[in-house]
mmCIF file of C-alpha atoms in Angstrom:
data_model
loop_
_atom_site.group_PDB
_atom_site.id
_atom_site.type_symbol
_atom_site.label_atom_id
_atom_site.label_comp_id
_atom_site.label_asym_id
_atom_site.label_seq_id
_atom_site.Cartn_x
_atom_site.Cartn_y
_atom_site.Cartn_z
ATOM 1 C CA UNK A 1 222.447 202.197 141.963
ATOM 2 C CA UNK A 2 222.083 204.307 138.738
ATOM 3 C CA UNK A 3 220.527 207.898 138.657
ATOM 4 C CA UNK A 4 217.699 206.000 137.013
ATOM 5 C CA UNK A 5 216.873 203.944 139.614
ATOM 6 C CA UNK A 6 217.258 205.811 142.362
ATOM 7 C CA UNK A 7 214.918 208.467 140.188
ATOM 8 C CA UNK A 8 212.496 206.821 138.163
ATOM 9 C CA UNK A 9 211.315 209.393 135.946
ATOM 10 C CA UNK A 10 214.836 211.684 135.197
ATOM 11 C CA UNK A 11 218.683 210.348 134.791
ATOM 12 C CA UNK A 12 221.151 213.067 134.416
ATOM 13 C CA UNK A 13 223.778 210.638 133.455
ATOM 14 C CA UNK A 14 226.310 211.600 130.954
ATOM 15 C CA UNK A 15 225.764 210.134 126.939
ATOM 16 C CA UNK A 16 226.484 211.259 123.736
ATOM 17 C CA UNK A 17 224.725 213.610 121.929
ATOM 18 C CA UNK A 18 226.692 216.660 119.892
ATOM 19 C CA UNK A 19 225.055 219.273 118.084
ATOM 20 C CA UNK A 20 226.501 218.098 114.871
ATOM 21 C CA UNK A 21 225.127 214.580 115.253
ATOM 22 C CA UNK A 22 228.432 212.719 116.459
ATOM 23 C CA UNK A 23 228.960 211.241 120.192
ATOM 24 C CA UNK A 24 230.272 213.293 122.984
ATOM 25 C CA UNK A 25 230.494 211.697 126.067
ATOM 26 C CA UNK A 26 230.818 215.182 127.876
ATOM 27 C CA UNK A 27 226.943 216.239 127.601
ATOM 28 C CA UNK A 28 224.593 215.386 130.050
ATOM 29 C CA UNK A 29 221.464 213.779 129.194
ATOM 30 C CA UNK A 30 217.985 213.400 131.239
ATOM 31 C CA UNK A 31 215.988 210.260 130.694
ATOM 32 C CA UNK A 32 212.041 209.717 131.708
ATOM 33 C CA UNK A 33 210.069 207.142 130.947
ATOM 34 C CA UNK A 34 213.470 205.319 128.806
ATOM 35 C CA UNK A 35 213.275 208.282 126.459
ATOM 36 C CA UNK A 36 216.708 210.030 126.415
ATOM 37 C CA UNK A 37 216.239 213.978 125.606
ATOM 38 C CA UNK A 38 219.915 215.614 124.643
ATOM 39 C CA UNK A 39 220.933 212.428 122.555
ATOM 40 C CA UNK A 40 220.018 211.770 118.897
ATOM 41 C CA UNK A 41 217.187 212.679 117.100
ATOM 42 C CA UNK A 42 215.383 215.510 118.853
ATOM 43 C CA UNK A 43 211.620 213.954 120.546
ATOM 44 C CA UNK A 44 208.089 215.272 119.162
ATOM 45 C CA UNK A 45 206.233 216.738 121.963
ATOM 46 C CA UNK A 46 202.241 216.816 121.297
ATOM 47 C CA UNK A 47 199.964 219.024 123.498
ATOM 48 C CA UNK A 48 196.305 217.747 124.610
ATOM 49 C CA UNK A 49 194.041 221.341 124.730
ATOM 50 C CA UNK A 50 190.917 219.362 125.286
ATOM 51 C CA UNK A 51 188.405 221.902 127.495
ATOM 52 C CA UNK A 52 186.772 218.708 129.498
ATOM 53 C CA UNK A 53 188.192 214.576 129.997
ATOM 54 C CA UNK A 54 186.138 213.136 126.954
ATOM 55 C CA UNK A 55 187.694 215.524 124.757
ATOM 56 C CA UNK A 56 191.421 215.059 126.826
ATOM 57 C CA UNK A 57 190.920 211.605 126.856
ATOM 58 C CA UNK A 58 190.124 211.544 123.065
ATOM 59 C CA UNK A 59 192.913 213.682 122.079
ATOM 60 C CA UNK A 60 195.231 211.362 124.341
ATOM 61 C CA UNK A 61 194.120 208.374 122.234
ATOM 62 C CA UNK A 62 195.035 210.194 118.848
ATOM 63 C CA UNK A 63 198.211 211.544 120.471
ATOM 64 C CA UNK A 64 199.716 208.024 121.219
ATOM 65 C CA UNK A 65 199.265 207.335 117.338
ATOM 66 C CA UNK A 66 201.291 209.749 116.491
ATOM 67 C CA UNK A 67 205.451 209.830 116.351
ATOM 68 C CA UNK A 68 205.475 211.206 119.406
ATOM 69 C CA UNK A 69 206.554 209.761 122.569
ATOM 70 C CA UNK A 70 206.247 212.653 124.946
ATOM 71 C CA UNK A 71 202.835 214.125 125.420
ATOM 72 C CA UNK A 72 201.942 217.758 126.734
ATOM 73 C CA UNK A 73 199.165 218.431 129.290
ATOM 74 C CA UNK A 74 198.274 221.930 129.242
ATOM 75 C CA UNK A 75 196.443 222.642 132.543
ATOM 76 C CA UNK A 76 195.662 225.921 131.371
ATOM 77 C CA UNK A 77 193.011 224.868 128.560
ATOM 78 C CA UNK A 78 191.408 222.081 130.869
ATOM 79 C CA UNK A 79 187.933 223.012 132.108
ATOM 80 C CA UNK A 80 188.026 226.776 131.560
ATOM 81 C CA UNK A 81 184.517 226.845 133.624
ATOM 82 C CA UNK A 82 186.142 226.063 136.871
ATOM 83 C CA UNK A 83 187.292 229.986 137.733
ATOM 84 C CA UNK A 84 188.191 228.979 141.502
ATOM 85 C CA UNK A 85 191.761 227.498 141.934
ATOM 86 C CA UNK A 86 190.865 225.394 144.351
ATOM 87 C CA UNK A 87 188.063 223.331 142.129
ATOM 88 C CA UNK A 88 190.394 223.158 139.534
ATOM 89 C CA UNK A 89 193.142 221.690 141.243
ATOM 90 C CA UNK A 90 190.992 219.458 142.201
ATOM 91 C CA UNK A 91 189.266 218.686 138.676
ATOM 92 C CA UNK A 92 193.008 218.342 137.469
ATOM 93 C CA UNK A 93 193.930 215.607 140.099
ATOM 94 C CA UNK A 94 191.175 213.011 139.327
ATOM 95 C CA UNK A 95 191.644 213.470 135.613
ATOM 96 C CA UNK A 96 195.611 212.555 136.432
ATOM 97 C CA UNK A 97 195.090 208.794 135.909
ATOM 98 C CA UNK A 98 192.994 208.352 133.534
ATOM 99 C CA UNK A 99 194.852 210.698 131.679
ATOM 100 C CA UNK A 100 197.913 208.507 132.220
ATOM 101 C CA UNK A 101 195.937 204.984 131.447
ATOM 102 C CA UNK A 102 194.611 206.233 127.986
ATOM 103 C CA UNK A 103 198.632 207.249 127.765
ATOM 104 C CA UNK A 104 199.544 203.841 128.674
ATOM 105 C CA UNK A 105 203.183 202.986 130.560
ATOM 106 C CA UNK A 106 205.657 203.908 127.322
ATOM 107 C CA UNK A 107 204.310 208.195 126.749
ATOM 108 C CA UNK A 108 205.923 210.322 128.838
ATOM 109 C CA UNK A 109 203.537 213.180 130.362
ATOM 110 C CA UNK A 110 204.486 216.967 130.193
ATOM 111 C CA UNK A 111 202.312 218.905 132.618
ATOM 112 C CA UNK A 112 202.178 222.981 131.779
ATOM 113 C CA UNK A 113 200.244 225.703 132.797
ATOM 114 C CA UNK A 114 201.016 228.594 130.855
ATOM 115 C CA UNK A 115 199.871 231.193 132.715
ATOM 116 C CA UNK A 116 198.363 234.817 131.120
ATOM 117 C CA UNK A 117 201.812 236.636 131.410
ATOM 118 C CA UNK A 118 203.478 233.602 128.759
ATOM 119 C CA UNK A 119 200.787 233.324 126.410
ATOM 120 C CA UNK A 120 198.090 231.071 128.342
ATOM 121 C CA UNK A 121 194.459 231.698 128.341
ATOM 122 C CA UNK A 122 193.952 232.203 132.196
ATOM 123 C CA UNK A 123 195.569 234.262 135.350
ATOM 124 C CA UNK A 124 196.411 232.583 137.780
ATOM 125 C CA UNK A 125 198.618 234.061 141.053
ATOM 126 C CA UNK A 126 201.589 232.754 141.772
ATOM 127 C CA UNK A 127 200.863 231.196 144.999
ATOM 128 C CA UNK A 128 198.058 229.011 143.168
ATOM 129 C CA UNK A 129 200.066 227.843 140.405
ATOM 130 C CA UNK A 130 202.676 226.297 142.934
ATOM 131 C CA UNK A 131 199.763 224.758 144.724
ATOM 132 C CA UNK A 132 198.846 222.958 141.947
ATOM 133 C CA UNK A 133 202.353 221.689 140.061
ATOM 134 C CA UNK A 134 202.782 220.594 143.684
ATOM 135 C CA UNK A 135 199.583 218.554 143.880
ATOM 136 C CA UNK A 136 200.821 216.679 140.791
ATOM 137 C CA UNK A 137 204.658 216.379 141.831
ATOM 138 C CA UNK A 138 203.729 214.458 145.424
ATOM 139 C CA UNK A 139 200.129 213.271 144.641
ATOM 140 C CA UNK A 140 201.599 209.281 144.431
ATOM 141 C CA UNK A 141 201.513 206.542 146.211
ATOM 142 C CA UNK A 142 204.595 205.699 147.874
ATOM 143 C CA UNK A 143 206.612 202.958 146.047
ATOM 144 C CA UNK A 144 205.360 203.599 142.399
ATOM 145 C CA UNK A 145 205.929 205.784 139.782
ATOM 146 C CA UNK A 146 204.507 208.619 139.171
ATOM 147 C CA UNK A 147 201.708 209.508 136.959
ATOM 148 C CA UNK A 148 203.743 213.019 136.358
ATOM 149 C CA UNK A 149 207.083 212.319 134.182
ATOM 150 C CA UNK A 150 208.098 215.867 133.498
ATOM 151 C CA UNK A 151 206.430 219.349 134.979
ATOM 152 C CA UNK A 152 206.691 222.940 132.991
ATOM 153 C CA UNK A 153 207.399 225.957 135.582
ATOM 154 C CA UNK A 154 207.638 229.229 134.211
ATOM 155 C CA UNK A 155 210.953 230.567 135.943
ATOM 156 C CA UNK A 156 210.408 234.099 135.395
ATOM 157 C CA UNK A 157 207.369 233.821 138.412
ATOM 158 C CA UNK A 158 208.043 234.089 142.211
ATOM 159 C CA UNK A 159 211.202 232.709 142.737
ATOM 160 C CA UNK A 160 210.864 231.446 145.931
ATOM 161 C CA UNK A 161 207.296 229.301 144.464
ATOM 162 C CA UNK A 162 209.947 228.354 141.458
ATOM 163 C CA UNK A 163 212.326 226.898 143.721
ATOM 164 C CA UNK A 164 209.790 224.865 145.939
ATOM 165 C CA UNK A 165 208.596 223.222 142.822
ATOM 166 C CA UNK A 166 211.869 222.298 141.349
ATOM 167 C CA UNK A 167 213.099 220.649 144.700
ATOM 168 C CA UNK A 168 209.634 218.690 144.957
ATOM 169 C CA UNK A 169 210.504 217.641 141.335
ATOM 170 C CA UNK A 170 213.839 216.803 142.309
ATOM 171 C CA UNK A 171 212.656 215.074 145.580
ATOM 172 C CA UNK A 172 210.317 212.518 143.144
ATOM 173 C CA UNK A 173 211.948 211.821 140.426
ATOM 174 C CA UNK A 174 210.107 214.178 138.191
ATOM 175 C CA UNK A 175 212.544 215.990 135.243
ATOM 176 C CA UNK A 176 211.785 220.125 135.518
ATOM 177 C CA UNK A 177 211.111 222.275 132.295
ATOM 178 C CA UNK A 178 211.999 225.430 133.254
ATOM 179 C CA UNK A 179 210.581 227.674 130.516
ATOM 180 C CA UNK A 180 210.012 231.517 129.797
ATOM 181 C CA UNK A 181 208.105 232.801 126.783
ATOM 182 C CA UNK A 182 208.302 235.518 124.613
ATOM 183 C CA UNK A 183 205.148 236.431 122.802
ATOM 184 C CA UNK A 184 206.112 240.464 121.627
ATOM 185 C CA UNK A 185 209.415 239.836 120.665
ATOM 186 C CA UNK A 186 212.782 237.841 120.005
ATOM 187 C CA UNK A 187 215.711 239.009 122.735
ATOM 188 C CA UNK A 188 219.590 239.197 121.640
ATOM 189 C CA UNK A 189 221.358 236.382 121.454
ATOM 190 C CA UNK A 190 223.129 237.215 124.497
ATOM 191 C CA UNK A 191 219.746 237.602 126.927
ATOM 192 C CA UNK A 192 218.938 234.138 125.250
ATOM 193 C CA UNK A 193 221.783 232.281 126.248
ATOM 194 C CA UNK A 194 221.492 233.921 129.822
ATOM 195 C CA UNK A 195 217.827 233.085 129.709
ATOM 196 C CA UNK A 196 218.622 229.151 129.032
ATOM 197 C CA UNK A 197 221.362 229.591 131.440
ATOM 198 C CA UNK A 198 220.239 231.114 134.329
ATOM 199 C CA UNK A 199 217.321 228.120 134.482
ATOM 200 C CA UNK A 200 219.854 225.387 134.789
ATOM 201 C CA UNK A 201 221.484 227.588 137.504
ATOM 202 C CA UNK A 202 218.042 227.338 138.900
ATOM 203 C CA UNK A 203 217.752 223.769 139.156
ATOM 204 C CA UNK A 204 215.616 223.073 135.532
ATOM 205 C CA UNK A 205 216.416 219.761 133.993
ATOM 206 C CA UNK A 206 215.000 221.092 130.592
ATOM 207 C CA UNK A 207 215.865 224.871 129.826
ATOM 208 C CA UNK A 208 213.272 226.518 127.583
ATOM 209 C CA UNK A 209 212.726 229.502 125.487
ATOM 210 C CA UNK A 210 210.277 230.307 123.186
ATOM 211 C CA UNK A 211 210.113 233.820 121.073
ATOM 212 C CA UNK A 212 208.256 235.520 118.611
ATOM 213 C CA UNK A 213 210.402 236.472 115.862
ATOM 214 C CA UNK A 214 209.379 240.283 113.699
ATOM 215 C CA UNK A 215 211.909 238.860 110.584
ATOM 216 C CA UNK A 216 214.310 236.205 109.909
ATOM 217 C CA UNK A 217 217.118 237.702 111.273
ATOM 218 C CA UNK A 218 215.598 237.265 114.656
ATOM 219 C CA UNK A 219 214.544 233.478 113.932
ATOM 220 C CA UNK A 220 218.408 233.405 113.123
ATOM 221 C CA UNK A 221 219.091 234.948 116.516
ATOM 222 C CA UNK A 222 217.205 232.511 118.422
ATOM 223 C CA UNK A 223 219.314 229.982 116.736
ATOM 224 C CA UNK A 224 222.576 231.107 117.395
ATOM 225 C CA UNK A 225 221.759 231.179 121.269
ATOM 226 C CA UNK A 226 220.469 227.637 120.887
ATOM 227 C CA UNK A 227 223.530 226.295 119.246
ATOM 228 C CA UNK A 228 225.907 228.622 122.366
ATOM 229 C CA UNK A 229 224.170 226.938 124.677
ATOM 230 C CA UNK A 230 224.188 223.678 123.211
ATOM 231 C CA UNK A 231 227.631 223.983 122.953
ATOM 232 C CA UNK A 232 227.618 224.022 127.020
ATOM 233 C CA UNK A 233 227.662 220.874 127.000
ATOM 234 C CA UNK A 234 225.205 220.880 130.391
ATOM 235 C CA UNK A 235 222.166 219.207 129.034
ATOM 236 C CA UNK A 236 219.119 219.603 127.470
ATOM 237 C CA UNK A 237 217.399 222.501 126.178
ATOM 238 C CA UNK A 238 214.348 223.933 123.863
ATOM 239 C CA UNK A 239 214.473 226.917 122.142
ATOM 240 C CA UNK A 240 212.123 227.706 119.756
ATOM 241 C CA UNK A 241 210.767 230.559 117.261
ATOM 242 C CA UNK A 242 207.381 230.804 117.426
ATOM 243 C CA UNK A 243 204.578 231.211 114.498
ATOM 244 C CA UNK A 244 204.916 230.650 110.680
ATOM 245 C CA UNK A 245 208.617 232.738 110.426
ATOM 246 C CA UNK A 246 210.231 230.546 112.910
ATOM 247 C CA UNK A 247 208.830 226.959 111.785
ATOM 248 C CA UNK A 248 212.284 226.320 110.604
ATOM 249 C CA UNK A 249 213.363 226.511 114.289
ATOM 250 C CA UNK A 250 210.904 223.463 114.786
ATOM 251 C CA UNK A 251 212.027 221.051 111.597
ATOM 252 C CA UNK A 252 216.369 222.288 112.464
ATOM 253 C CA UNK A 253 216.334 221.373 116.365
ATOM 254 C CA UNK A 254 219.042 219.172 116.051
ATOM 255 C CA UNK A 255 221.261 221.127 114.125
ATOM 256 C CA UNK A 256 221.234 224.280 116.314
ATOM 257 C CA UNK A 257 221.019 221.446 119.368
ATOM 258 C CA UNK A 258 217.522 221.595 120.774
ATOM 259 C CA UNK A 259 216.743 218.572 121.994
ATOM 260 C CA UNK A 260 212.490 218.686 121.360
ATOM 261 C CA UNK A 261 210.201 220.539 119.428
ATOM 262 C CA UNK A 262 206.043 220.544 119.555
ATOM 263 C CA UNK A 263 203.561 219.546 116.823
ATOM 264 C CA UNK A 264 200.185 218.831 116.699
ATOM 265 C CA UNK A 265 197.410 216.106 116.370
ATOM 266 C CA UNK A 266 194.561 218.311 115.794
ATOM 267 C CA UNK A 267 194.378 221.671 117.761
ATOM 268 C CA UNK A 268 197.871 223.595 118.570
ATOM 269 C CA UNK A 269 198.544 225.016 121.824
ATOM 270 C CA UNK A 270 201.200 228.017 120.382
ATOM 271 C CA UNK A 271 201.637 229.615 117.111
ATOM 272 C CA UNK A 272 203.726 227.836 114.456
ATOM 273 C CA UNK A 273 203.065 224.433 115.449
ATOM 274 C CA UNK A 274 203.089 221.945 112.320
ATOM 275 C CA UNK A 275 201.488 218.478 112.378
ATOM 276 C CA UNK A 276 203.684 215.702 114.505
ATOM 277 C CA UNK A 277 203.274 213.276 111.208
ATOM 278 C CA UNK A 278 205.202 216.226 108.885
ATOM 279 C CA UNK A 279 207.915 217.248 111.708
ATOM 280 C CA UNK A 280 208.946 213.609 112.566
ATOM 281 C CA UNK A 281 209.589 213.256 108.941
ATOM 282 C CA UNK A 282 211.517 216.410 108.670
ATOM 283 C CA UNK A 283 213.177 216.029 111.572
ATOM 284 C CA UNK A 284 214.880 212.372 110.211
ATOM 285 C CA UNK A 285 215.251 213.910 106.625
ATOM 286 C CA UNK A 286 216.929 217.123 108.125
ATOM 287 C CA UNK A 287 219.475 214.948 110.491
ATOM 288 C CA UNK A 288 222.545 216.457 110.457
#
């Protein structure tokens, strides 16, 4: 039995994939939904933002339009009205599948809540936020697939609620994006790398980092880290420079081996994000 079938939504077989474009049969690679992330041509990622389901539902059916075969849920920005964790936990759950139908069988589904501390538009306490990536990770019926193909967890939050999530991830088949966000600032190069590296340590499928960079030395930074990593050897990661000085981060993931990057169809989600149509075409022009 493969890793693939005994997981349906992450294989952490090895494949090629090399920063510089060529195959390496040393890197690891994780797989969901057939789409391999670490190997060739970095993916798209889109994010739905809609407030309420007609407008998630609408900006699901533009987002499978678009060159982009992984789509981003951001919990956070769904039905801001809905102050109690509880009721939106619960307004999140029954918006799962038809979220997923309007998706249809070949998008893979990110789901994220950026929380205040990273960025997002809401608190929420630590305890809650496991609660409900938790609800999503095991809320299946046994014997299918899940709805759920990847799941964000910020890493820098309780550690024990970090590691209860990534071993429900692990227990059903669901890849882990373990991510930490920078919105005053761009760290060393060295507090990068450890960044990226101390996730996988964790148990993340998907390392990510995302920074703001004050001048292009620091989108240059950022860079360097990704391709030290890369050069690991482990797996995927993202790293990104955020806002209009680091869009070069987005358009150059494959060169400084990041193995995504997020656009837009219609509203963004994080400064800096370009349309999916313009960075799928960069991305091919820019292959290395």
């Amino acid at each position: 039995m493969t890793a693939h079938d005994a997981m349906p939504s992450s294989d952490r077989s090895a494949a090629p994939a090399d920063a510089a474009g060529g195959p390496d049969p040393r890197r690891r690679t994780v797989t969901v939904r057939g789409i391999e992330l670490g190997r060739g041509r970095p993916e798209v990622i889109v994010p739905l933002v809609g407030d309420h389901l007609d407008a998630l539902l609408g900006q699901a059916a533009a987002a499978v339009e678009a060159p982009a075969r992984i789509v981003e849920w951001r919990l956070d920005r769904f039905r801001p009205d809905l102050g109690d964790p509880a009721e939106h936990r619960v307004a999140v759950l029954a918006a799962l599948a038809p979220l997923r139908a309007a998706l249809g069988p070949d998008r893979a589904l990110l789901v994220t809540f950026r929380t205040a501390a990273e960025g997002g538009p809401r608190p929420i306490a630590d305890h809650d936020l496991g609660e409900l990536l938790l609800a999503l990770i095991t809320g299946r019926p046994a014997g299918t697939q899940s709805a759920v193909d990847l799941v964000d967890v910020e890493t820098a939050r309780d550690g024990a609620m970090v590691a209860r999530v990534i071993e429900a991830a692990r227990r059903n088949g669901i890849a882990v994006v373990g991510s930490f966000h920078d919105m005053e600032a761009t760290p060393t190069r060295e507090r990068i790398v450890e960044i990226l590296r101390g996730q996988r340590e964790l148990g993340a499928d998907v390392p990510k980092i995302a920074v703001t960079p004050r001048s292009p030395m620091d989108v240059l930074t950022l860079l360097a880290a990704s391709l030290a990593v890369a050069g690991d050897r482990h797996g995927p990661h993202l790293a990104i420079s955020m806002g209009t000085l680091g869009a070069a981060s987005r358009v150059a993931a494959e060169t400084f081996g990041s193995a995504a990057t997020f656009a837009t169809v219609g509203e963004a989600s994080a400064p800096g994000q370009l349309d999916a149509v313009d960075v799928a075409r960069m991305l091919e022009l820019l292959r290395p």
